[in-house]
Amino acid sequence: MAVNPMELRDTVLRITGVNPRKCMKCGKCSGTCPAYDQMEYHPHQFVAMVEKGDIERLMASPSVFMCLSCFACVERCPRGVEPAKLIEGIRLAMIRQKDANHMTMNDVPALLDSEMPQQAITSALRKYAK
């Protein structure tokens, strides 16, 4: 069954409440992203791709799970676009559509070590609890 890209986009926008048209393409969100080097698509590209309805390409990218959910991009955005919320919305749409969550919340404790920052633990639990 083919998924209408615009319906998928509308689902992500409904989940997140984010308006990607507010983006002025300044790139500050990507400039502050600690996972920038590991991501195929960067926060500003996520916003543009969601706006165009190119959700399936994002869903196929490992970048969706490389996001740390630290919300640094949200804090840095001068227009309040909230790219991290869009990434979270895409994850949730993936889980709803394909049951594609490759980890569960119960997998997280085994991956922890004493050097891991609290923020990473909280982000992992939030990411995989949905």
N, CA, C and O atoms as a MOPAC input file, in Angstrom:
PM7 MOZYME 1SCF
protein

 N      0.83700 1    -1.18200 1     0.00000 1
 C      0.00000 1     0.00000 1     0.00000 1
 C      0.88200 1     1.24500 1     0.00000 1
 O      1.67300 1     1.43900 1     0.92400 1
 N      0.76000 1     2.08100 1    -1.01100 1
 C      1.54600 1     3.30700 1    -1.11900 1
 C      1.00400 1     4.36000 1    -0.16100 1
 O     -0.20400 1     4.51100 1     0.02100 1
 N      1.94000 1     5.07800 1     0.44300 1
 C      1.58200 1     6.13300 1     1.38200 1
 C      1.70000 1     7.47400 1     0.66400 1
 O      2.71800 1     7.76000 1     0.03300 1
 N      0.66800 1     8.28400 1     0.76400 1
 C      0.68400 1     9.61800 1     0.18700 1
 C      1.67900 1    10.47600 1     0.97900 1
 O      1.52000 1    10.64100 1     2.18800 1
 N      2.70800 1    11.02600 1     0.30700 1
 C      3.72500 1    11.81500 1     1.01700 1
 C      3.14100 1    13.02600 1     1.76000 1
 O      3.62400 1    13.38200 1     2.83500 1
 N      2.13200 1    13.64100 1     1.20600 1
 C      1.54700 1    14.80200 1     1.87000 1
 C      0.74000 1    14.39400 1     3.10500 1
 O      0.69200 1    15.13400 1     4.08700 1
 N      0.11200 1    13.22700 1     3.05700 1
 C     -0.58700 1    12.72900 1     4.24400 1
 C      0.40100 1    12.39700 1     5.34500 1
 O      0.14200 1    12.64600 1     6.52200 1
 N      1.54100 1    11.82900 1     4.95300 1
 C      2.59800 1    11.51400 1     5.91400 1
 C      3.14600 1    12.79500 1     6.53300 1
 O      3.36600 1    12.86700 1     7.74200 1
 N      3.36500 1    13.80500 1     5.69000 1
 C      3.81900 1    15.09900 1     6.19300 1
 C      2.80300 1    15.68700 1     7.16900 1
 O      3.17000 1    16.17200 1     8.23900 1
 N      1.54200 1    15.64100 1     6.79900 1
 C      0.50000 1    16.18700 1     7.67000 1
 C      0.44100 1    15.44500 1     9.00000 1
 O      0.17700 1    16.05400 1    10.03700 1
 N      0.68300 1    14.14500 1     8.97900 1
 C      0.71700 1    13.35800 1    10.21300 1
 C      1.84900 1    13.83400 1    11.11200 1
 O      1.65000 1    14.03600 1    12.30900 1
 N      3.04600 1    14.01500 1    10.53400 1
 C      4.20000 1    14.48700 1    11.31100 1
 C      3.93200 1    15.88100 1    11.87200 1
 O      4.25200 1    16.15400 1    13.02900 1
 N      3.35700 1    16.75200 1    11.07500 1
 C      3.07000 1    18.11700 1    11.54600 1
 C      2.00900 1    18.09900 1    12.64100 1
 O      2.08200 1    18.88600 1    13.58500 1
 N      1.03100 1    17.21800 1    12.52500 1
 C     -0.00700 1    17.10200 1    13.55700 1
 C      0.59400 1    16.56700 1    14.86300 1
 O      0.26800 1    17.06100 1    15.94200 1
 N      1.46200 1    15.56800 1    14.77000 1
 C      2.11100 1    14.99200 1    15.95200 1
 C      2.93300 1    16.03500 1    16.68100 1
 O      2.91800 1    16.10000 1    17.91000 1
 N      3.65500 1    16.85800 1    15.91800 1
 C      4.63000 1    17.78800 1    16.51600 1
 C      4.09100 1    19.17900 1    16.80600 1
 O      4.54200 1    19.83900 1    17.74200 1
 N      3.13300 1    19.62700 1    16.01300 1
 C      2.66200 1    21.00300 1    16.16400 1
 C      3.65200 1    22.03200 1    15.63100 1
 O      3.53100 1    23.22000 1    15.93000 1
 N      4.62800 1    21.58700 1    14.84600 1
 C      5.67700 1    22.46700 1    14.31500 1
 C      5.26300 1    22.99500 1    12.94400 1
 O      4.65000 1    22.28100 1    12.15000 1
 N      5.60300 1    24.24900 1    12.68000 1
 C      5.35200 1    24.85600 1    11.37900 1
 C      6.69400 1    25.04000 1    10.65800 1
 O      7.40000 1    26.01100 1    10.93200 1
 N      7.06200 1    24.13300 1     9.74500 1
 C      8.36400 1    24.24200 1     9.07700 1
 C      8.47800 1    25.44200 1     8.14000 1
 O      9.58300 1    25.82200 1     7.75400 1
 N      7.35300 1    26.03700 1     7.77400 1
 C      7.41200 1    27.21800 1     6.89000 1
 C      7.99600 1    28.43400 1     7.58400 1
 O      8.36100 1    29.40700 1     6.92300 1
 N      8.09100 1    28.39300 1     8.92500 1
 C      8.70000 1    29.50700 1     9.65300 1
 C     10.21700 1    29.54600 1     9.48100 1
 O     10.85000 1    30.55800 1     9.78100 1
 N     10.80300 1    28.44500 1     8.99900 1
 C     12.26100 1    28.35000 1     8.85900 1
 C     12.76400 1    29.36100 1     7.83600 1
 O     12.23100 1    29.46500 1     6.73100 1
 N     13.80500 1    30.10700 1     8.22400 1
 C     14.39200 1    31.07100 1     7.29700 1
 C     15.70700 1    30.55200 1     6.72200 1
 O     16.45600 1    31.30000 1     6.09400 1
 N     15.98700 1    29.24700 1     6.94300 1
 C     17.13400 1    28.55700 1     6.34000 1
 C     18.47900 1    29.16900 1     6.73700 1
 O     19.39200 1    29.24800 1     5.91500 1
 N     18.60400 1    29.60400 1     8.00100 1
 C     19.84900 1    30.20900 1     8.46800 1
 C     20.89600 1    29.16100 1     8.84900 1
 O     22.09000 1    29.46000 1     8.84200 1
 N     20.46900 1    27.93400 1     9.18200 1
 C     21.39700 1    26.86000 1     9.51800 1
 C     21.91800 1    26.86800 1    10.94100 1
 O     22.77900 1    26.05800 1    11.28400 1
 N     21.41100 1    27.77800 1    11.79000 1
 C     21.88900 1    27.82000 1    13.17200 1
 C     21.59500 1    26.51800 1    13.90700 1
 O     22.37200 1    26.09700 1    14.76400 1
 N     20.49300 1    25.89100 1    13.58100 1
 C     20.13400 1    24.61800 1    14.22000 1
 C     21.19300 1    23.56000 1    13.91800 1
 O     21.60400 1    22.82400 1    14.81500 1
 N     21.63100 1    23.47900 1    12.68100 1
 C     22.63300 1    22.49000 1    12.30100 1
 C     24.00200 1    22.84700 1    12.87000 1
 O     24.78200 1    21.96500 1    13.23000 1
 N     24.28600 1    24.13400 1    12.94700 1
 C     25.57500 1    24.58300 1    13.47900 1
 C     25.77100 1    24.23800 1    14.94000 1
 O     26.90700 1    24.12600 1    15.40000 1
 N     24.69700 1    24.06800 1    15.66900 1
 C     24.79500 1    23.75600 1    17.09500 1
 C     24.59900 1    22.27600 1    17.40200 1
 O     24.74400 1    21.86800 1    18.55500 1
 N     24.27600 1    21.46900 1    16.40800 1
 C     23.95700 1    20.04900 1    16.60200 1
 C     25.20800 1    19.24500 1    16.95800 1
 O     26.15600 1    19.21200 1    16.17300 1
 N     25.23000 1    18.59000 1    18.13800 1
 C     26.40100 1    17.78600 1    18.50500 1
 C     26.54700 1    16.50400 1    17.67800 1
 O     27.62500 1    15.90900 1    17.66300 1
 N     25.50400 1    16.07700 1    17.00400 1
 C     25.56600 1    14.86100 1    16.18700 1
 C     25.74000 1    15.18600 1    14.69700 1
 O     25.61300 1    14.29400 1    13.85800 1
 N     26.02500 1    16.42800 1    14.36500 1
 C     26.10700 1    16.89200 1    12.97800 1
 C     26.96000 1    15.96800 1    12.10200 1
 O     26.53600 1    15.58300 1    11.01200 1
 N     28.14900 1    15.61600 1    12.57000 1
 C     29.07800 1    14.82300 1    11.75800 1
 C     28.59800 1    13.39400 1    11.50100 1
 O     29.03500 1    12.76100 1    10.54100 1
 N     27.71700 1    12.88800 1    12.33700 1
 C     27.23000 1    11.52300 1    12.18500 1
 C     25.93900 1    11.43800 1    11.37300 1
 O     25.49200 1    10.33900 1    11.04500 1
 N     25.34100 1    12.57000 1    11.04700 1
 C     24.02500 1    12.56500 1    10.40000 1
 C     24.13000 1    12.72600 1     8.88600 1
 O     24.89800 1    13.55000 1     8.38800 1
 N     23.35300 1    11.93300 1     8.17000 1
 C     23.24200 1    12.07100 1     6.72100 1
 C     22.48400 1    13.36300 1     6.38300 1
 O     22.87700 1    14.11600 1     5.49300 1
 N     21.39300 1    13.59600 1     7.11500 1
 C     20.61400 1    14.83100 1     6.96700 1
 C     20.70600 1    15.59000 1     8.28400 1
 O     20.58100 1    15.00800 1     9.36200 1
 N     20.92300 1    16.88000 1     8.18100 1
 C     21.10400 1    17.73000 1     9.35200 1
 C     19.78800 1    18.41600 1     9.71300 1
 O     18.85400 1    18.41200 1     8.91100 1
 N     19.70100 1    19.00400 1    10.90800 1
 C     18.42300 1    19.57700 1    11.35000 1
 C     17.75700 1    20.51100 1    10.33900 1
 O     16.54900 1    20.41700 1    10.12200 1
 N     18.51900 1    21.40300 1     9.72200 1
 C     17.89200 1    22.32400 1     8.75900 1
 C     17.37700 1    21.57200 1     7.53400 1
 O     16.39700 1    21.99000 1     6.91800 1
 N     18.03700 1    20.45800 1     7.17700 1
 C     17.57900 1    19.65100 1     6.05000 1
 C     16.30600 1    18.87800 1     6.41500 1
 O     15.41700 1    18.70900 1     5.58000 1
 N     16.22400 1    18.41400 1     7.66000 1
 C     14.99300 1    17.76500 1     8.11800 1
 C     13.81200 1    18.70600 1     7.94500 1
 O     12.76300 1    18.31600 1     7.43200 1
 N     13.99200 1    19.94700 1     8.37700 1
 C     12.90000 1    20.92800 1     8.29900 1
 C     12.47700 1    21.12000 1     6.84100 1
 O     11.28700 1    21.08500 1     6.52800 1
 N     13.44700 1    21.32100 1     5.95900 1
 C     13.13100 1    21.54200 1     4.54000 1
 C     12.46600 1    20.31500 1     3.91700 1
 O     11.53000 1    20.44600 1     3.12900 1
 N     12.94700 1    19.12900 1     4.27000 1
 C     12.39300 1    17.90800 1     3.68900 1
 C     10.97800 1    17.64000 1     4.20200 1
 O     10.12900 1    17.15500 1     3.45300 1
 N     10.72300 1    17.94900 1     5.46300 1
 C      9.36300 1    17.80500 1     5.98800 1
 C      8.44100 1    18.78200 1     5.27100 1
 O      7.33100 1    18.42200 1     4.87900 1
 N      8.89600 1    20.00500 1     5.10200 1
 C      8.07400 1    21.00900 1     4.42000 1
 C      7.68800 1    20.54800 1     3.01500 1
 O      6.56200 1    20.77700 1     2.57500 1
 N      8.62200 1    19.89700 1     2.30600 1
 C      8.36200 1    19.41800 1     0.94100 1
 C      7.57800 1    18.10800 1     0.90900 1
 O      7.10300 1    17.69200 1    -0.14700 1
 N      7.44300 1    17.46000 1     2.06700 1
 C      6.74500 1    16.17800 1     2.10700 1
 C      7.64100 1    14.99600 1     1.78700 1
 O      7.15300 1    13.92100 1     1.43800 1
 N      8.94900 1    15.18500 1     1.90200 1
 C      9.92100 1    14.13000 1     1.58600 1
 C     10.19100 1    13.27000 1     2.82900 1
 O     11.34500 1    13.04100 1     3.19200 1
 N      9.13800 1    12.80800 1     3.46300 1
 C      9.21800 1    12.08600 1     4.73500 1
 C      9.77100 1    10.67500 1     4.55100 1
 O     10.54800 1    10.21200 1     5.38600 1
 N      9.39400 1     9.99000 1     3.49100 1
 C      9.84900 1     8.61000 1     3.29700 1
 C     11.36700 1     8.52700 1     3.18900 1
 O     11.96700 1     7.57200 1     3.68300 1
 N     11.99200 1     9.50900 1     2.55500 1
 C     13.45600 1     9.53200 1     2.46600 1
 C     14.07000 1     9.72400 1     3.84900 1
 O     15.09600 1     9.12200 1     4.16900 1
 N     13.44300 1    10.56100 1     4.66300 1
 C     13.92100 1    10.74900 1     6.03300 1
 C     13.75400 1     9.47300 1     6.84400 1
 O     14.63400 1     9.10500 1     7.62300 1
 N     12.62600 1     8.80300 1     6.66100 1
 C     12.37200 1     7.55700 1     7.39100 1
 C     13.39300 1     6.47100 1     7.04300 1
 O     13.69500 1     5.61600 1     7.87500 1
 N     13.91600 1     6.50300 1     5.83500 1
 C     14.89900 1     5.50800 1     5.39900 1
 C     16.31200 1     5.84300 1     5.86000 1
 O     17.22000 1     5.02600 1     5.70600 1
 N     16.50800 1     7.01900 1     6.41700 1
 C     17.83600 1     7.47700 1     6.81100 1
 C     18.16200 1     7.12300 1     8.26000 1
 O     17.30900 1     7.24900 1     9.13900 1
 N     19.38500 1     6.68300 1     8.50900 1
 C     19.79600 1     6.43200 1     9.90100 1
 C     19.87500 1     7.72000 1    10.72200 1
 O     19.95700 1     7.66200 1    11.94900 1
 N     19.85200 1     8.87600 1    10.06600 1
 C     19.90300 1    10.16100 1    10.77300 1
 C     18.77200 1    10.32000 1    11.77900 1
 O     18.92900 1    11.00600 1    12.78900 1
 N     17.63700 1     9.69200 1    11.50900 1
 C     16.48900 1     9.79200 1    12.40400 1
 C     16.86500 1     9.29600 1    13.79900 1
 O     16.40100 1     9.83700 1    14.80300 1
 N     17.70800 1     8.26200 1    13.85500 1
 C     18.09300 1     7.70500 1    15.14500 1
 C     19.44600 1     8.22100 1    15.62800 1
 O     19.88900 1     7.85500 1    16.71700 1
 N     20.10700 1     9.05800 1    14.84200 1
 C     21.36600 1     9.66500 1    15.27400 1
 C     21.11000 1    10.92000 1    16.11400 1
 O     21.96500 1    11.33200 1    16.89800 1
 N     19.95100 1    11.51200 1    15.94900 1
 C     19.58800 1    12.70000 1    16.73600 1
 C     19.61300 1    12.33300 1    18.21600 1
 O     19.03900 1    11.32300 1    18.62400 1
 N     20.28200 1    13.16400 1    19.01700 1
 C     20.41900 1    12.91600 1    20.44500 1
 C     19.22200 1    13.39200 1    21.25400 1
 O     19.14000 1    13.14300 1    22.45700 1
 N     18.30400 1    14.06800 1    20.60000 1
 C     17.14700 1    14.65800 1    21.28900 1
 C     17.58700 1    15.60000 1    22.40500 1
 O     16.95000 1    15.67000 1    23.45600 1
 N     18.67000 1    16.31500 1    22.17000 1
 C     19.19000 1    17.25200 1    23.17700 1
 C     18.48700 1    18.60500 1    23.09100 1
 O     18.56100 1    19.40800 1    24.02100 1
 N     17.81200 1    18.85200 1    21.98300 1
 C     17.04400 1    20.07100 1    21.74400 1
 C     17.91800 1    21.32700 1    21.64600 1
 O     17.41900 1    22.43900 1    21.81700 1
 N     19.22000 1    21.15600 1    21.37400 1
 C     20.09800 1    22.31000 1    21.15600 1
 C     19.62100 1    23.10100 1    19.93800 1
 O     19.68800 1    24.33000 1    19.93000 1
 N     19.14100 1    22.40000 1    18.91400 1
 C     18.65100 1    23.06800 1    17.70500 1
 C     17.41400 1    23.90900 1    18.00500 1
 O     17.21400 1    24.97200 1    17.41800 1
 N     16.59800 1    23.42300 1    18.91900 1
 C     15.38500 1    24.15400 1    19.30500 1
 C     15.76600 1    25.44500 1    20.01300 1
 O     15.18600 1    26.50000 1    19.75800 1
 N     16.74600 1    25.35200 1    20.90200 1
 C     17.19000 1    26.53100 1    21.65400 1
 C     17.83300 1    27.57100 1    20.74300 1
 O     17.71900 1    28.77000 1    20.99500 1
 N     18.49300 1    27.12900 1    19.70700 1
 C     19.25600 1    28.02600 1    18.83800 1
 C     18.41400 1    28.68300 1    17.73400 1
 O     18.82200 1    29.69900 1    17.17100 1
 N     17.26600 1    28.12100 1    17.42700 1
 C     16.45700 1    28.62000 1    16.31900 1
 C     15.84500 1    29.98500 1    16.63500 1
 O     15.11000 1    30.12600 1    17.61300 1
 N     16.14700 1    30.99200 1    15.80700 1
 C     15.59000 1    32.32700 1    16.05400 1
 C     14.10500 1    32.44700 1    15.72400 1
 O     13.46300 1    33.42400 1    16.11000 1
 N     13.55200 1    31.46300 1    15.01300 1
 C     12.15000 1    31.51500 1    14.60600 1
 C     11.26700 1    30.50700 1    15.34200 1
 O     10.06500 1    30.43600 1    15.08600 1
 N     11.85400 1    29.72400 1    16.25600 1
 C     11.07500 1    28.76500 1    17.02800 1
 C     10.55000 1    27.59400 1    16.21000 1
 O      9.44700 1    27.11100 1    16.46500 1
 N     11.32400 1    27.12700 1    15.22800 1
 C     10.86000 1    26.06000 1    14.34600 1
 C     10.88500 1    24.68600 1    15.02100 1
 O     10.02600 1    23.85900 1    14.71700 1
 N     11.80000 1    24.41700 1    15.89300 1
 C     11.88300 1    23.16800 1    16.65300 1
 C     12.17100 1    21.93600 1    15.79500 1
 O     11.34400 1    21.02600 1    15.72900 1
 N     13.33700 1    21.89400 1    15.13600 1
 C     13.69900 1    20.74300 1    14.31100 1
 C     13.69900 1    19.41500 1    15.07600 1
 O     13.30400 1    18.39100 1    14.51800 1
 N     14.12700 1    19.41300 1    16.31800 1
 C     14.16600 1    18.16400 1    17.10100 1
 C     12.77000 1    17.57400 1    17.25600 1
 O     12.60700 1    16.35400 1    17.26100 1
 N     11.77900 1    18.42000 1    17.38200 1
 C     10.41100 1    17.91300 1    17.48400 1
 C      9.97400 1    17.25400 1    16.18000 1
 O      9.23000 1    16.27300 1    16.19800 1
 N     10.43300 1    17.78900 1    15.04900 1
 C     10.11600 1    17.15900 1    13.76300 1
 C     10.76900 1    15.77900 1    13.67600 1
 O     10.15200 1    14.82300 1    13.20600 1
 N     12.01500 1    15.68200 1    14.13100 1
 C     12.71000 1    14.39700 1    14.10400 1
 C     11.99000 1    13.40000 1    15.00700 1
 O     11.80200 1    12.24200 1    14.63500 1
 N     11.58700 1    13.85500 1    16.19300 1
 C     10.82600 1    12.98800 1    17.10200 1
 C      9.50700 1    12.55800 1    16.45400 1
 O      9.08600 1    11.41000 1    16.59900 1
 N      8.86300 1    13.47600 1    15.74700 1
 C      7.60800 1    13.16300 1    15.06600 1
 C      7.79600 1    12.13300 1    13.96100 1
 O      6.94300 1    11.26800 1    13.76200 1
 N      8.90800 1    12.22500 1    13.24400 1
 C      9.20400 1    11.24800 1    12.19600 1
 C      9.44800 1     9.87300 1    12.81400 1
 O      8.98300 1     8.86100 1    12.29100 1
 N     10.17600 1     9.84200 1    13.92600 1
 C     10.38300 1     8.56700 1    14.63100 1
 C      9.05500 1     7.94200 1    15.03000 1
 O      8.81900 1     6.75000 1    14.82800 1
 N      8.20900 1     8.76200 1    15.59100 1
 C      6.92000 1     8.26300 1    16.04200 1
 C      6.07900 1     7.77600 1    14.85800 1
 O      5.40900 1     6.74700 1    14.95100 1
 N      6.11700 1     8.51400 1    13.74800 1
 C      5.38800 1     8.07900 1    12.54500 1
 C      5.93800 1     6.75200 1    12.03600 1
 O      5.17400 1     5.89700 1    11.58700 1
 N      7.26000 1     6.57100 1    12.10300 1
 C      7.87300 1     5.30800 1    11.69300 1
 C      7.37600 1     4.16500 1    12.55800 1
 O      7.01400 1     3.09900 1    12.05800 1
 N      7.36200 1     4.39700 1    13.83900 1
 C      6.93300 1     3.36800 1    14.78000 1
 C      5.47100 1     3.01000 1    14.53900 1
 O      5.09700 1     1.83700 1    14.53700 1
 N      4.65700 1     4.03500 1    14.33500 1
 C      3.22900 1     3.79600 1    14.08500 1
 C      3.00400 1     3.08700 1    12.75800 1
 O      2.14300 1     2.21300 1    12.66000 1
 N      3.76900 1     3.45500 1    11.73800 1
 C      3.54700 1     2.92600 1    10.39600 1
 C      4.15300 1     1.54200 1    10.20200 1
 O      3.51900 1     0.66300 1     9.61800 1
 N      5.37300 1     1.34100 1    10.68600 1
 C      6.10700 1     0.13300 1    10.33600 1
 C      6.57400 1    -0.67500 1    11.53800 1
 O      7.19300 1    -1.72600 1    11.37100 1
 N      6.29200 1    -0.20800 1    12.72500 1
 C      6.85100 1    -0.83000 1    13.92000 1
 C      8.36800 1    -0.93000 1    13.76600 1
 O      8.95600 1    -1.98500 1    14.00300 1
 N      8.99700 1     0.18600 1    13.36300 1
 C     10.40700 1     0.19200 1    12.99800 1
 C     11.35200 1     0.59100 1    14.12800 1
 O     12.53700 1     0.79700 1    13.86700 1
 N     10.88900 1     0.70600 1    15.35300 1
 C     11.77800 1     1.06900 1    16.43900 1
 C     12.76700 1    -0.07200 1    16.64400 1
 O     12.37500 1    -1.17900 1    17.01300 1
 N     14.04600 1     0.19500 1    16.40800 1
 C     15.02800 1    -0.87600 1    16.47400 1
 C     15.51500 1    -1.16900 1    17.89000 1
 O     16.33100 1    -2.07000 1    18.08600 1
 N     15.03200 1    -0.43000 1    18.87000 1
 C     15.34100 1    -0.68000 1    20.27700 1
 C     14.07600 1    -0.48000 1    21.09400 1
 O     13.11000 1     0.13300 1    20.64000 1
 N     14.10500 1    -1.00500 1    22.29600 1
 C     13.02200 1    -0.72900 1    23.23500 1
 C     13.62300 1    -0.06600 1    24.45400 1
 O     14.84100 1    -0.05700 1    24.62900 1
 N     12.77500 1     0.48500 1    25.29000 1
 C     13.24500 1     1.13600 1    26.50300 1
 C     14.00600 1     0.13300 1    27.38300 1
 O     14.93300 1     0.51900 1    28.09500 1
 N     13.62900 1    -1.12400 1    27.33900 1
 C     14.29800 1    -2.14700 1    28.14800 1
 C     15.71400 1    -2.44900 1    27.66900 1
 O     16.49700 1    -3.03200 1    28.41900 1
 N     16.06300 1    -2.06900 1    26.43800 1
 C     17.41500 1    -2.27500 1    25.92000 1
 C     18.39900 1    -1.22800 1    26.42900 1
 O     19.60700 1    -1.46500 1    26.41800 1
 N     17.90800 1    -0.08200 1    26.87100 1
 C     18.76200 1     1.03900 1    27.25100 1
 C     19.67200 1     0.72500 1    28.44700 1
 O     20.87000 1     0.99300 1    28.35000 1
 N     19.18200 1     0.17400 1    29.56900 1
 C     20.05800 1    -0.03300 1    30.73100 1
 C     21.32900 1    -0.83000 1    30.42900 1
 O     22.37600 1    -0.55100 1    31.01400 1
 N     21.26200 1    -1.79200 1    29.55000 1
 C     22.43700 1    -2.59900 1    29.21700 1
 C     23.50800 1    -1.79300 1    28.48300 1
 O     24.67200 1    -2.19300 1    28.45100 1
 N     23.12800 1    -0.68700 1    27.90600 1
 C     24.06500 1     0.13600 1    27.14000 1
 C     24.69000 1     1.26300 1    27.95500 1
 O     25.54800 1     1.98400 1    27.44500 1
 N     24.28000 1     1.43000 1    29.20700 1
 C     24.76500 1     2.52200 1    30.04100 1
 C     26.14500 1     2.22400 1    30.60400 1
 O     26.50400 1     1.07000 1    30.83500 1
 N     26.91500 1     3.29700 1    30.82100 1
 C     28.17100 1     3.16400 1    31.55000 1
 C     28.29300 1     4.33200 1    32.52200 1
 O     27.49700 1     5.26900 1    32.46200 1
 N     29.26400 1     4.29200 1    33.40200 1
 C     29.38000 1     5.30600 1    34.45400 1
 C     29.76200 1     6.68300 1    33.91600 1
 O     29.59100 1     7.68100 1    34.61600 1
 N     30.26900 1     6.75600 1    32.70500 1
 C     30.68000 1     8.03500 1    32.10400 1
 C     29.56800 1     8.71800 1    31.31100 1
 O     29.72900 1     9.85800 1    30.87600 1
 N     28.45500 1     8.03700 1    31.12100 1
 C     27.37800 1     8.57000 1    30.29000 1
 C     26.68000 1     9.73500 1    30.99100 1
 O     26.28700 1     9.61400 1    32.15200 1
 N     26.52200 1    10.86700 1    30.29100 1
 C     25.83600 1    12.00800 1    30.90100 1
 C     24.34500 1    11.72000 1    31.12500 1
 O     23.71800 1    10.97700 1    30.37000 1
 N     23.80800 1    12.31800 1    32.16700 1
 C     22.39800 1    12.13900 1    32.50400 1
 C     21.48500 1    12.51100 1    31.33600 1
 O     20.46100 1    11.86500 1    31.11300 1
 N     21.85900 1    13.54800 1    30.59600 1
 C     21.04000 1    14.00000 1    29.47200 1
 C     20.89700 1    12.89700 1    28.42000 1
 O     19.82500 1    12.72600 1    27.84000 1
 N     21.96400 1    12.15800 1    28.17800 1
 C     21.91300 1    11.08000 1    27.19500 1
 C     20.97900 1     9.96300 1    27.66600 1
 O     20.23500 1     9.39000 1    26.87000 1
 N     21.02600 1     9.66300 1    28.95900 1
 C     20.15600 1     8.62400 1    29.50900 1
 C     18.69600 1     9.03600 1    29.38000 1
 O     17.85600 1     8.25000 1    28.94100 1
 N     18.40100 1    10.27500 1    29.76500 1
 C     17.03500 1    10.78300 1    29.68300 1
 C     16.54800 1    10.79300 1    28.23500 1
 O     15.41200 1    10.41000 1    27.95400 1
 N     17.41200 1    11.23300 1    27.32000 1
 C     17.04100 1    11.26400 1    25.90300 1
 C     16.77300 1     9.86700 1    25.37300 1
 O     15.81800 1     9.66000 1    24.62500 1
 N     17.59900 1     8.91400 1    25.75000 1
 C     17.39900 1     7.53700 1    25.28400 1
 C     16.09100 1     6.95800 1    25.80700 1
 O     15.35400 1     6.30300 1    25.07000 1
 N     15.81300 1     7.19900 1    27.06600 1
 C     14.56500 1     6.69300 1    27.63200 1
 C     13.35400 1     7.34100 1    26.97300 1
 O     12.35300 1     6.67300 1    26.71500 1
 N     13.44500 1     8.65800 1    26.69800 1
 C     12.33800 1     9.35000 1    26.03000 1
 C     12.19300 1     8.85000 1    24.59600 1
 O     11.07800 1     8.65800 1    24.11200 1
 N     13.30900 1     8.64300 1    23.92700 1
 C     13.28600 1     8.23500 1    22.52400 1
 C     12.65500 1     6.86100 1    22.34800 1
 O     11.87700 1     6.65000 1    21.41800 1
 N     12.97800 1     5.94100 1    23.22100 1
 C     12.53000 1     4.56200 1    23.02000 1
 C     11.31300 1     4.18300 1    23.83400 1
 O     10.88300 1     3.03100 1    23.79200 1
 N     10.75100 1     5.11400 1    24.56900 1
 C      9.55100 1     4.82600 1    25.35600 1
 C      8.27000 1     5.02300 1    24.56100 1
 O      7.19600 1     4.65000 1    25.03500 1
 N      8.35200 1     5.59900 1    23.36500 1
 C      7.15900 1     5.91800 1    22.57600 1
 C      6.66000 1     4.72600 1    21.81800 1
 O      5.66300 1     4.82200 1    21.10300 1

